[in-house]
Short mmCIF file of C-alpha atoms and ligand atoms in Angstrom, two decimals:
data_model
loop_
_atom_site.label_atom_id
_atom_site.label_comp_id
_atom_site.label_asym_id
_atom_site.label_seq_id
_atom_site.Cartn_x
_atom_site.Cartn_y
_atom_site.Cartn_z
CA UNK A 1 339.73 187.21 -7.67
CA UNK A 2 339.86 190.79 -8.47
CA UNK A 3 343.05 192.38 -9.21
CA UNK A 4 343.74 196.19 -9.30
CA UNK A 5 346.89 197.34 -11.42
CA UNK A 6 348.34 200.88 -10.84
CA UNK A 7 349.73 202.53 -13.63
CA UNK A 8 350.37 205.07 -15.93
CA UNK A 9 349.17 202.92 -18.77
CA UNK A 10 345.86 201.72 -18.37
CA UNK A 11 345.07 200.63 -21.06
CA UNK A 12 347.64 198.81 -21.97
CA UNK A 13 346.19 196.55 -19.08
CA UNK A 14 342.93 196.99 -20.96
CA UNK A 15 344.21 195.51 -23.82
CA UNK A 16 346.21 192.86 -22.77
CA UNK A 17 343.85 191.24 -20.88
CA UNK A 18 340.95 191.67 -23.15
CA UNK A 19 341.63 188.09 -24.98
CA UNK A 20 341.40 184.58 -25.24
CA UNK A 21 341.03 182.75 -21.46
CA UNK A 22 341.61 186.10 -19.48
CA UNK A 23 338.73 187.50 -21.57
CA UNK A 24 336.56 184.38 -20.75
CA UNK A 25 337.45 184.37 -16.69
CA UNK A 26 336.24 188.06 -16.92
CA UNK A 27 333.03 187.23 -18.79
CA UNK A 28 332.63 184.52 -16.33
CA UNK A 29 333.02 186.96 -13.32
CA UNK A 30 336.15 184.43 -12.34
CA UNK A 31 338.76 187.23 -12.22
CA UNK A 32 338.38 191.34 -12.60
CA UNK A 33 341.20 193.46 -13.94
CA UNK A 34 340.66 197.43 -12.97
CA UNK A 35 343.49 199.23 -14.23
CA UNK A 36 344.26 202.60 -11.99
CA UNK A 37 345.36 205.51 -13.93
CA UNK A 38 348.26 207.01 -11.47
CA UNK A 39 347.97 210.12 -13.24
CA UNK A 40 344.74 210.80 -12.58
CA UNK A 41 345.83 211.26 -8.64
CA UNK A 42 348.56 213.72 -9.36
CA UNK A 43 348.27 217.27 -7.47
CA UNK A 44 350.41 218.88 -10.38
CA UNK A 45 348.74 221.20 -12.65
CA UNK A 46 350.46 219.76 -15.60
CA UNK A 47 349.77 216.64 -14.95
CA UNK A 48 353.42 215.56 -14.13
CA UNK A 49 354.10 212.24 -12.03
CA UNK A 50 357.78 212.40 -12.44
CA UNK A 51 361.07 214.17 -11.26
CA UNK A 52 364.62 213.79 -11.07
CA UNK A 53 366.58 211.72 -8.35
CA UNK A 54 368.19 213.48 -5.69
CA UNK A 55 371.72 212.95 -5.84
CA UNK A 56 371.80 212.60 -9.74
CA UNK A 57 371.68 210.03 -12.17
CA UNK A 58 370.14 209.21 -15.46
CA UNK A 59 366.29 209.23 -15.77
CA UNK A 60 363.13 209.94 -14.04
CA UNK A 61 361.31 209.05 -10.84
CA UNK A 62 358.03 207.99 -9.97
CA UNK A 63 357.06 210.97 -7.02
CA UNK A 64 355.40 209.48 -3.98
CA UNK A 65 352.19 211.64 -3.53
CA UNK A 66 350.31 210.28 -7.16
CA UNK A 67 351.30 206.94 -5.76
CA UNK A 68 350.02 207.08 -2.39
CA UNK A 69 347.04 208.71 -3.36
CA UNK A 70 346.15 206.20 -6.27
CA UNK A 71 347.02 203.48 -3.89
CA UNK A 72 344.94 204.93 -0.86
CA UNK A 73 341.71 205.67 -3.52
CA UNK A 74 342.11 201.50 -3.82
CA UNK A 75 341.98 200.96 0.41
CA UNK A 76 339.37 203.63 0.83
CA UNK A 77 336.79 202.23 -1.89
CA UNK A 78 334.18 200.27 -0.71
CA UNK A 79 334.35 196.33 -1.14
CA UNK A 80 337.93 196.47 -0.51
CA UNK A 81 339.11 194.57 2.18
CA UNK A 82 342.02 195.74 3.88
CA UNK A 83 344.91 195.69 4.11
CA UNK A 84 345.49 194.54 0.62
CA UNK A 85 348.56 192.70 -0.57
CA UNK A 86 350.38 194.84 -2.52
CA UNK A 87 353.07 193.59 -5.04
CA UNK A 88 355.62 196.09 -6.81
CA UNK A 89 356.81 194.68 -9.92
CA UNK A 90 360.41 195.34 -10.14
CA UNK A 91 363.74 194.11 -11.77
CA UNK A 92 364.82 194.13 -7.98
CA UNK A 93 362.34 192.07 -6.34
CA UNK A 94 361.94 188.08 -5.84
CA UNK A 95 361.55 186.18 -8.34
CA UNK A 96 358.12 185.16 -9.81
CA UNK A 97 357.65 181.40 -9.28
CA UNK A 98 355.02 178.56 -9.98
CA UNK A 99 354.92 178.47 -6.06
CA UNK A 100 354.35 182.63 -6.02
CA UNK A 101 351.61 182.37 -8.13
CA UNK A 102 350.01 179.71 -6.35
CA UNK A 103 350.29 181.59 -3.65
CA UNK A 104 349.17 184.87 -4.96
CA UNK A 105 345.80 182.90 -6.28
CA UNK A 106 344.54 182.09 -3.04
CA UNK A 107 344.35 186.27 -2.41
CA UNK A 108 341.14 187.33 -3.02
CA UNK A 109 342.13 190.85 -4.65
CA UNK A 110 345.60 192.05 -5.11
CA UNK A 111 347.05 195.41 -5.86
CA UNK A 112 349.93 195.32 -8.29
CA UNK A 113 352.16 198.14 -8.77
CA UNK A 114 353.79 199.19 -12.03
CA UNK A 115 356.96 201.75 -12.03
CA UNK A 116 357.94 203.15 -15.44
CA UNK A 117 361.20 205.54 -16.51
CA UNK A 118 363.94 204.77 -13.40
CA UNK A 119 361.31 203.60 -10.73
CA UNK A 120 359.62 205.11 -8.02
CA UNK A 121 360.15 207.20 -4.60
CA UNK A 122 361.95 205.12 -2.19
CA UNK A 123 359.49 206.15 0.67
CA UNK A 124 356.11 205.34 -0.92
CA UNK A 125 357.39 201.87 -1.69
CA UNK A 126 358.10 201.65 2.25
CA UNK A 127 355.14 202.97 2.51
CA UNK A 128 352.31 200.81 0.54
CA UNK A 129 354.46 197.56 -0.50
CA UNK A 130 354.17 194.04 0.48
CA UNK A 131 356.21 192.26 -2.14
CA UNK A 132 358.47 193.08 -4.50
CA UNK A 133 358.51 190.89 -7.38
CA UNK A 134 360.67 190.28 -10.60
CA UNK A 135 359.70 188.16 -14.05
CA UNK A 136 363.48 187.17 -14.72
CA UNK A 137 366.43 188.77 -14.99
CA UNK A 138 366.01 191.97 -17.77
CA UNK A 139 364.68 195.08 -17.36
CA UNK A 140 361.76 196.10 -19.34
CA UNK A 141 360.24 199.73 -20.06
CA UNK A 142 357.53 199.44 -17.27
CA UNK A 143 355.74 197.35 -14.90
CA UNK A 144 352.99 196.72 -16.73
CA UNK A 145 354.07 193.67 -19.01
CA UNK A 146 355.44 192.30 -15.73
CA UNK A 147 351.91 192.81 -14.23
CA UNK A 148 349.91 191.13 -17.00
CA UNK A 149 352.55 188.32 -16.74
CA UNK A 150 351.42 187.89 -13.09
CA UNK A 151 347.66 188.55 -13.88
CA UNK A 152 347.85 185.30 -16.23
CA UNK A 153 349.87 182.99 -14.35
CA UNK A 154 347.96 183.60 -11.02
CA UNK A 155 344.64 183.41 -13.15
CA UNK A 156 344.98 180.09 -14.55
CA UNK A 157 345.08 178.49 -11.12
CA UNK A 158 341.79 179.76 -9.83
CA UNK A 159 339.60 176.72 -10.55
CA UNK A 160 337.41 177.59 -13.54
CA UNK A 161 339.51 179.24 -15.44
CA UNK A 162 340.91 176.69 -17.50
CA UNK A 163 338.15 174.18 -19.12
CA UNK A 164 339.52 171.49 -17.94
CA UNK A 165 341.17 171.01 -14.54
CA UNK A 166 343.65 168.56 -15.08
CA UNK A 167 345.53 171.17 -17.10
CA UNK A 168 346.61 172.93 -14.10
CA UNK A 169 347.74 170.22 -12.06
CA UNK A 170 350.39 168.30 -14.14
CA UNK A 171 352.22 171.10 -15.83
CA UNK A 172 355.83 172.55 -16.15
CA UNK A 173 357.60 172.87 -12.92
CA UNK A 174 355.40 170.46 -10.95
CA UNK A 175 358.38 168.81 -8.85
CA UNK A 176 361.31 171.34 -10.09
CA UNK A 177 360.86 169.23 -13.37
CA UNK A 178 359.82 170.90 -17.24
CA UNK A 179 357.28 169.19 -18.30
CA UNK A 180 357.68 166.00 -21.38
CA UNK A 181 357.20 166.46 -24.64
CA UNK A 182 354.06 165.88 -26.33
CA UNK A 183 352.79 164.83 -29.10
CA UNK A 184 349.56 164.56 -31.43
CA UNK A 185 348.08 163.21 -34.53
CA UNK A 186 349.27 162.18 -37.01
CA UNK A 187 351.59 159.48 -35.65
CA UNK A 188 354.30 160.43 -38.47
CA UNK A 189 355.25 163.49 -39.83
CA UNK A 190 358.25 164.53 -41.60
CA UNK A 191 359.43 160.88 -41.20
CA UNK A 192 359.37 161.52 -37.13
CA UNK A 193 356.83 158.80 -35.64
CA UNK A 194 355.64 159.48 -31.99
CA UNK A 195 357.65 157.51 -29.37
CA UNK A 196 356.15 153.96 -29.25
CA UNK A 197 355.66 154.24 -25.42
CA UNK A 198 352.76 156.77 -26.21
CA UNK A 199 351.03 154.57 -28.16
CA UNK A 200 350.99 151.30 -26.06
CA UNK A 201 347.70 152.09 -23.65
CA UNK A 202 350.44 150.99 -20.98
CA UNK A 203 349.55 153.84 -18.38
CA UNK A 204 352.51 152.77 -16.38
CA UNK A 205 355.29 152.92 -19.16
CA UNK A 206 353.71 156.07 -20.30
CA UNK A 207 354.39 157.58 -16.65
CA UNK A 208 358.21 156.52 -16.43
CA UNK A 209 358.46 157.58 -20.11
CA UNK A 210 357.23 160.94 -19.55
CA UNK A 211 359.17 160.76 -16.16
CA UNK A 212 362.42 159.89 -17.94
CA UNK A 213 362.41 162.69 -20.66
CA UNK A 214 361.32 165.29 -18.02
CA UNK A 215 364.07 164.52 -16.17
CA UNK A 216 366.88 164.38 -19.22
CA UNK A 217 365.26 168.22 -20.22
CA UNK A 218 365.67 169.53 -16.98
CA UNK A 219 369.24 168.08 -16.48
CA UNK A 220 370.03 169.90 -19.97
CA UNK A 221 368.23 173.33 -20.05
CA UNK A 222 367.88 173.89 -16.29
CA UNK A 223 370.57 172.18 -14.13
CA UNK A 224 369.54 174.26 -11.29
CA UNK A 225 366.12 172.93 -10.97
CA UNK A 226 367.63 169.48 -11.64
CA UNK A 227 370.03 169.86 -8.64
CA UNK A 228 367.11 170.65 -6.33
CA UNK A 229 365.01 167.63 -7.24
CA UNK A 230 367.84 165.32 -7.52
CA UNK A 231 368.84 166.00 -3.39
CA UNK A 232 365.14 165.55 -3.00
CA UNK A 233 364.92 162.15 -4.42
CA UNK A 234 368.21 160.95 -3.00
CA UNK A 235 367.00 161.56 0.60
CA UNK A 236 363.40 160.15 -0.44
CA UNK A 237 365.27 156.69 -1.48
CA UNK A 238 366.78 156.88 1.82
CA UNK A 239 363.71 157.38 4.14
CA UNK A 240 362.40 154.39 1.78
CA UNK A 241 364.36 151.38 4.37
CA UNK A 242 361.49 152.93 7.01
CA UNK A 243 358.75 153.38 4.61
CA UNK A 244 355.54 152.70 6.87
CA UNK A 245 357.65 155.48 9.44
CA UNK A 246 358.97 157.89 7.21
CA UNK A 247 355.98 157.86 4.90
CA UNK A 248 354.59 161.95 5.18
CA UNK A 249 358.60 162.92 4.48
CA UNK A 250 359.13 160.67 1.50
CA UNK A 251 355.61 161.67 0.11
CA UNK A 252 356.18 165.06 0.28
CA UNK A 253 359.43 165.19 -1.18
CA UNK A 254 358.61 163.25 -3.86
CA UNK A 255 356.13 165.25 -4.66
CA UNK A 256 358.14 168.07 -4.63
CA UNK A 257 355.94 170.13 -1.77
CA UNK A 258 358.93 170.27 0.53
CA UNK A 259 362.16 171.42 0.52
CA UNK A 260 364.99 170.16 2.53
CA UNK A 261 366.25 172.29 5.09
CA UNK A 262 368.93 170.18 6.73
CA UNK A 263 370.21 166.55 6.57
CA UNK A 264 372.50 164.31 8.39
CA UNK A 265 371.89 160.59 6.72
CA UNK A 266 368.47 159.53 7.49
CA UNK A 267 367.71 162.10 10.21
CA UNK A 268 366.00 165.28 7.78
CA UNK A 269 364.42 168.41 8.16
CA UNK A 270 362.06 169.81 5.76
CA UNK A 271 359.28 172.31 4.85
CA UNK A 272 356.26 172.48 3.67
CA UNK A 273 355.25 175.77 2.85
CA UNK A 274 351.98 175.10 1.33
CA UNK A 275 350.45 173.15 4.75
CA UNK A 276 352.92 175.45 7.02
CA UNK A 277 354.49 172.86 8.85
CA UNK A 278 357.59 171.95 9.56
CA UNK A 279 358.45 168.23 9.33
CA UNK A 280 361.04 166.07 11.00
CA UNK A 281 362.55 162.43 10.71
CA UNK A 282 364.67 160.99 13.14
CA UNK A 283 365.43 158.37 15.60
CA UNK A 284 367.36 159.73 18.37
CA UNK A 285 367.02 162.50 20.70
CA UNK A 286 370.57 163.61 19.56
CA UNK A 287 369.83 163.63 15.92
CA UNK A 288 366.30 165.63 16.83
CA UNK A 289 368.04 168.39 18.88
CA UNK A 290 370.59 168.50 15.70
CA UNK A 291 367.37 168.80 13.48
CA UNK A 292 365.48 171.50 15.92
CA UNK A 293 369.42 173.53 15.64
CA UNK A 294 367.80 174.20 11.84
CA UNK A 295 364.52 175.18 12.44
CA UNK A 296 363.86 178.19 9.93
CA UNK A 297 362.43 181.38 11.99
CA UNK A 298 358.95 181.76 11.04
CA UNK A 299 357.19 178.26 12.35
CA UNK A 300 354.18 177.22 14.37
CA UNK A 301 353.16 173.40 13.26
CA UNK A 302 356.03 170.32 13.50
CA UNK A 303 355.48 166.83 12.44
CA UNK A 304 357.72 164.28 13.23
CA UNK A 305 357.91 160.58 14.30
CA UNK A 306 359.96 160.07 17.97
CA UNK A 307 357.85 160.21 20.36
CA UNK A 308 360.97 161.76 22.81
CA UNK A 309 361.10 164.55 21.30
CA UNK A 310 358.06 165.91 22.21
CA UNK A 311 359.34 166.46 25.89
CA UNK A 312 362.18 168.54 24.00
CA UNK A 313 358.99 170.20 22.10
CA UNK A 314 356.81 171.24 24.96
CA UNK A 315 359.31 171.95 27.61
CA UNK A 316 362.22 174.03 25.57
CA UNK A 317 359.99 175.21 22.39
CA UNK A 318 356.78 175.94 24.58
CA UNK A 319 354.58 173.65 22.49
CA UNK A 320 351.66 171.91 22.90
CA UNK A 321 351.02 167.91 21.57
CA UNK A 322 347.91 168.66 19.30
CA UNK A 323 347.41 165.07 18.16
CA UNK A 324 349.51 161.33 18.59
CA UNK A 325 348.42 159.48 15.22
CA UNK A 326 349.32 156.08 14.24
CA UNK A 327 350.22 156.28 10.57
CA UNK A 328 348.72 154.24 7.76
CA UNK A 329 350.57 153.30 4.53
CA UNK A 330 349.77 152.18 1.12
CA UNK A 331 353.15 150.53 0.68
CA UNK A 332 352.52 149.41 -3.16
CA UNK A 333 352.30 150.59 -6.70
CA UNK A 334 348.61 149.31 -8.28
CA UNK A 335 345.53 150.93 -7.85
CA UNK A 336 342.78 150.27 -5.48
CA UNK A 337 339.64 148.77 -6.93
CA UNK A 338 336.84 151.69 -6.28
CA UNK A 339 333.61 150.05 -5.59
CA UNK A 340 331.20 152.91 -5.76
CA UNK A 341 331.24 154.01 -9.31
CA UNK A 342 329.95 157.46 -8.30
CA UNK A 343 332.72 159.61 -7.10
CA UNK A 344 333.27 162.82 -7.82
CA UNK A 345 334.72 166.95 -7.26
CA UNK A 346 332.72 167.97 -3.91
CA UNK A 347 331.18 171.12 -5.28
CA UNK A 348 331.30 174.19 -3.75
CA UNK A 349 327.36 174.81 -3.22
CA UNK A 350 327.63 172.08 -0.45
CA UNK A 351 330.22 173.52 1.70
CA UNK A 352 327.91 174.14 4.52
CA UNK A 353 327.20 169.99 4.01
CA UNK A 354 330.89 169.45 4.70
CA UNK A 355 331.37 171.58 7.44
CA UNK A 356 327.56 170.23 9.47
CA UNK A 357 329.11 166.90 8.84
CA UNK A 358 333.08 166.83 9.26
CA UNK A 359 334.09 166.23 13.02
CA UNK A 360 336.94 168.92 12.58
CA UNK A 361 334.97 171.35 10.00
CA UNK A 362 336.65 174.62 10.30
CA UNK A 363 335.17 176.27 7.40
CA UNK A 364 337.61 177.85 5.80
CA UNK A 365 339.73 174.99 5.61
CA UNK A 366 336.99 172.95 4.07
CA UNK A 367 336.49 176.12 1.67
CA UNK A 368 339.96 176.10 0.97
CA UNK A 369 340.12 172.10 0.10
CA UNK A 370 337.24 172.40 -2.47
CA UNK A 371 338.70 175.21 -4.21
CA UNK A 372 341.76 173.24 -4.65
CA UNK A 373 339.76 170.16 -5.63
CA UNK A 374 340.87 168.19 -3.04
CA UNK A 375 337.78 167.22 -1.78
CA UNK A 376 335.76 164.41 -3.33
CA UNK A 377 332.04 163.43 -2.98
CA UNK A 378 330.42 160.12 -3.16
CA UNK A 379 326.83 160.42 -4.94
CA UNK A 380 323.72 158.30 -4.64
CA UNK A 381 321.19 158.76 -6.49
CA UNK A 382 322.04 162.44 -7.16
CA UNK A 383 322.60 163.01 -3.72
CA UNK A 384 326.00 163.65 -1.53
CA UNK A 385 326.12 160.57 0.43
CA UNK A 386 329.74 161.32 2.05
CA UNK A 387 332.90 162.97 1.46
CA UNK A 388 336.77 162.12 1.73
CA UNK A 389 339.56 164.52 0.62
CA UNK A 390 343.57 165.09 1.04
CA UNK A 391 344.55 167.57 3.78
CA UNK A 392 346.93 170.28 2.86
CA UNK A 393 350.33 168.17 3.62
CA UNK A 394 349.17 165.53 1.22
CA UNK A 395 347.51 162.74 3.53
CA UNK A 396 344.12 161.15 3.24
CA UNK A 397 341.36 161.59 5.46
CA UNK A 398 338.34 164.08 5.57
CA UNK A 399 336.25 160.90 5.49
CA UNK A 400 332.29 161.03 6.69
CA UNK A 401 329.44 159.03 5.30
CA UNK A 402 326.16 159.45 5.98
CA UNK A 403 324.70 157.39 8.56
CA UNK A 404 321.86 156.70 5.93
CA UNK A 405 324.19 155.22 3.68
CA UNK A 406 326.51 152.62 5.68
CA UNK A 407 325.77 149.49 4.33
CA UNK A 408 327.12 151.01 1.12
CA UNK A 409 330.49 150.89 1.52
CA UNK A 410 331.45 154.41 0.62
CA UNK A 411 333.74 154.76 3.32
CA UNK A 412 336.16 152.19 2.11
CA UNK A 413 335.44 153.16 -1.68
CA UNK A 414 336.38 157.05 -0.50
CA UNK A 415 339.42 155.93 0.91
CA UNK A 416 340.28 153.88 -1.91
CA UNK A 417 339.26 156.23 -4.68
CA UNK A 418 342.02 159.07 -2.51
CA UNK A 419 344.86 156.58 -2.85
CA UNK A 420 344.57 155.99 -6.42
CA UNK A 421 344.64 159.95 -6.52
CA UNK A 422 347.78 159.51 -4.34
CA UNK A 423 349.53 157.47 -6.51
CA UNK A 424 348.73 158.71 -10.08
CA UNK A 425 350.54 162.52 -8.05
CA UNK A 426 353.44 160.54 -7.54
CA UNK A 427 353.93 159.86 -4.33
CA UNK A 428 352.96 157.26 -1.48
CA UNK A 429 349.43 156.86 -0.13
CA UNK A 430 349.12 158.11 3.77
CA UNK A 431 346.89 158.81 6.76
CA UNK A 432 347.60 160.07 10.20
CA UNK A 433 344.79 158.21 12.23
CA UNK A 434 344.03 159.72 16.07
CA UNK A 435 345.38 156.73 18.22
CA UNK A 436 342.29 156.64 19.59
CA UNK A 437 340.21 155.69 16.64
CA UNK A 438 340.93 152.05 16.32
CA UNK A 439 337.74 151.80 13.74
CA UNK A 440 339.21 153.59 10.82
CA UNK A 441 342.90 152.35 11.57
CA UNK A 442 340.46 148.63 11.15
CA UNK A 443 339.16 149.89 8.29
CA UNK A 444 342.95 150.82 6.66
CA UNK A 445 343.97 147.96 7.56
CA UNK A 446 341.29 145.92 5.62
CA UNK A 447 342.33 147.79 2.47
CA UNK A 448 345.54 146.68 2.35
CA UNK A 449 347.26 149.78 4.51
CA UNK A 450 349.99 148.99 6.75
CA UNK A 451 350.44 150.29 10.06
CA UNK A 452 353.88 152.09 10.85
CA UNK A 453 355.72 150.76 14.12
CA UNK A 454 356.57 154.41 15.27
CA UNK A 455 353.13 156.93 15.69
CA UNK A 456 353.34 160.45 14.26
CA UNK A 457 353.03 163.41 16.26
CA UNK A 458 351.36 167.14 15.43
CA UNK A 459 352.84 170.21 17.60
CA UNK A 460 351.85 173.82 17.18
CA UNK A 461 352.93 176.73 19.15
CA UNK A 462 350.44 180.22 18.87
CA UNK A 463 348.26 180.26 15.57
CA UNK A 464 347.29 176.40 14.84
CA UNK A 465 347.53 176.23 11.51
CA UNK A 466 345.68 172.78 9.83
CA UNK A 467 344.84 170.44 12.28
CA UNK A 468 343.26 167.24 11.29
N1 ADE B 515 359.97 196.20 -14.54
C1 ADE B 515 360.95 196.31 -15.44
N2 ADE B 515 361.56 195.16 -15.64
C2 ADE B 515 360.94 194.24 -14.81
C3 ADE B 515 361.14 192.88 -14.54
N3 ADE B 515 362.09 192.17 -15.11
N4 ADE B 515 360.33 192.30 -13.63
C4 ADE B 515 359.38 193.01 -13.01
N5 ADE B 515 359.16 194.30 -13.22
C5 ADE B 515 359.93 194.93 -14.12
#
């Protein structure tokens, strides 16, 4: 990922990001960092980039033209593809979040714009800006603090940044919750011995342990982010009476990927940002047209499970029934036993593998899966033998084995191996299966899946979106 900061300080960006992991990703060609030297672009003799406000007021303005033209140099050069998301860094903007900066890493280069003395010209913001964006609520002497901020969060999610990947994935603010304490050797100091859960080898008490005190810290130093996950779980342990129905809903709020937009009971609307879809539960075409009252306004992919109200969906909302799925549900706690040993990341050199083989391969969702890791391979002998991975809203599926390899039981073992992945996230073990493929809904089945009474039901309206 390549991002280009423009400022008056370049090296200041230099030097910041000349250490430790960011220095590594560089080395490693991971991430580039080209500071822009604003100045350089100015048309004043002097070499000013500044000038009072009109209307008065204390301080110094950024002018527009050094802007523009340091931000034009950037869409002109070559290997720049446009238009480039440009992010102003900015007491005034959004705030930065875990969820931004996931966001932001799946850009492959990004322009980031630092102010410094009162700000900049109104009209070259217009102009050039895509987001505005704010570290927290204090104003610093320039953007460019804010900007390395930004550079390091987004860089520690592109995979291969961090040695080990597992870092990444269970950290603070997974969920809305800050993340345990830890602890490591020796098992006393200062007369303080590390919590007797830690040491057991009991991965389950470990889990609720670490569960537990994440929960108690985010009740005392953030009460916000405790409200949000609270309402989350509340409405999860509702949807639970329906599990096998309500299973995508409860998963994903569990989890923490979707957010509640309205509720009456049972009957929920959510979203999922990260897949795009919006997702509903209900049983009754009252409670559904209640639900659809909430819709946010940007939307093109629904999930829900009655059937009705996809006469409501086609007819009023003008869209189309991409695919009826019978949903599959792993309704307990314990693992899966994984009878191939050897399953691992699918790596990236055999995306053209997964998208030759894969029924639905739309390459750049298949690109986009690996680079999350979501996508697993099953080896034999060296070789990829098949593949199975979690789609973007969180359920299993993916699967393909080489006809070669049948008799081996990878299939099964795939599936198996992605709902002990399931469960160790936190939530409940799912696939939508077509109605019409009764073999892997057999398959399922033998693993100890249950079959929901009510089928699922994928919409979209314009752009698609993910669809399995
Ligand atoms: N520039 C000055 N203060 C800032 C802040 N808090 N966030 C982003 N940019 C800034």
């Amino acid at each position: 990922m390549v991002f280009h900061v423009l400022t008056l300080f370049p090296e200041m960006i230099r030097n910041g990001c000349d250490n430790s992991i960011l220095k590594r990703a560089m080395a490693n060609g991971l991430i580039e960092v080209h500071p822009v030297d604003i100045r350089q672009f100015t048309q004043d003799r002097h070499g000013k980039v500044d000038d009072y406000p009109y209307g008065g007021g204390a301080g110094m303005l950024m002018q527009a033209q050094p802007v523009f033209d340091a931000w034009r140099s950037l869409q002109d050069a070559e290997g720049v593809k446009k238009p480039v998301r440009t992010v102003y860094v900015t007491p005034q903007g959004k705030p930065f979040t875990q969820s931004l900066a996931q966001e932001l890493s799946e850009e492959e280069e990004l322009i980031l714009l630092c102010g410094h003395y009162e700000g900049i010209d109104e009209r070259v913001l217009e102009e050039v800006v895509t987001d505005r964006v704010s570290i927290g609520d204090y104003v610093l002497t320039g953007g460019e603090l804010p900007a390395m901020v930004m550079i390091d969060a987004v860089s520690r999610l592109i995979p291969g940044v961090l040695n080990n990947e597992e870092s990444a994935e269970t950290e603070s603010f997974d969920n809305d919750l800050l993340e345990y304490p830890q602890y490591s050797r020796p098992e006393e100091w200062h007369g303080r011995r590390v919590p007797e859960e830690l040491l057991s080898g009991d991965h389950k008490r470990i889990r609720n342990w670490r569960l537990e005190r994440a929960k108690e810290r985010t009740r005392e130093f953030r009460p916000d982010l405790y409200e949000k996950y609270a309402a989350r779980q509340e409405i999860a342990e509702i949807l639970l009476g329906h599990k096998k129905e309500n299973a995508y809903m409860i998963d994903n709020l569990q989890r923490g990927v979707a957010e509640i937009l309205y509720t009456a009971g049972d009957q929920v609307i959510a979203s999922n940002p990260g897949a795009g879809v919006i997702e509903l539960c209900c049983d009754s075409t009252e409670a559904g047209r209640e639900l659809l009252a909430h819709l946010p306004e940007d939307w093109h992919l629904i999930l829900h499970n009655f059937e009705p109200l996809n006469e409501i969906l086609t007819k009023e909302y003008g869209m189309e029934v991409h695919a009826s799925c019978y949903q599959s549900v792993y309704t307990q706690r314990v693992s899966l036993p994984v009878a191939h040993k050897d399953i691992r990341r699918f790596p990236m050199e055999a995306l053209p593998y997964a998208v030759e083989n894969y029924e639905n391969g739309d390459e750049n969702y298949l690109r986009q899966r690996i680079q999350k890791g979501e996508l697993f391979a099953a080896y034999v002998d060296g070789e990829i033998a098949g593949f199975a991975g979690m789609h973007d809203d969180g359920s299993l599926g993916i699967l393909y084995v080489d006809p070669k390899f049948r008799r081996l039981k990878l299939g099964s073992s795939l599936a198996s191996y992605l709902v002990n992945k399931a469960l160790e996230r936190g939530g409940i073990p799912y696939a939508h299966i077509r109605e019409n493929n009764i073999a892997s809904l057999k398959m399922q089945e033998k693993m100890g899946l249950y079959t929901g009474a009510k089928k699922v039901f994928w919409l979209c309206r314009g752009k698609s979106g993910q669809m399995k």
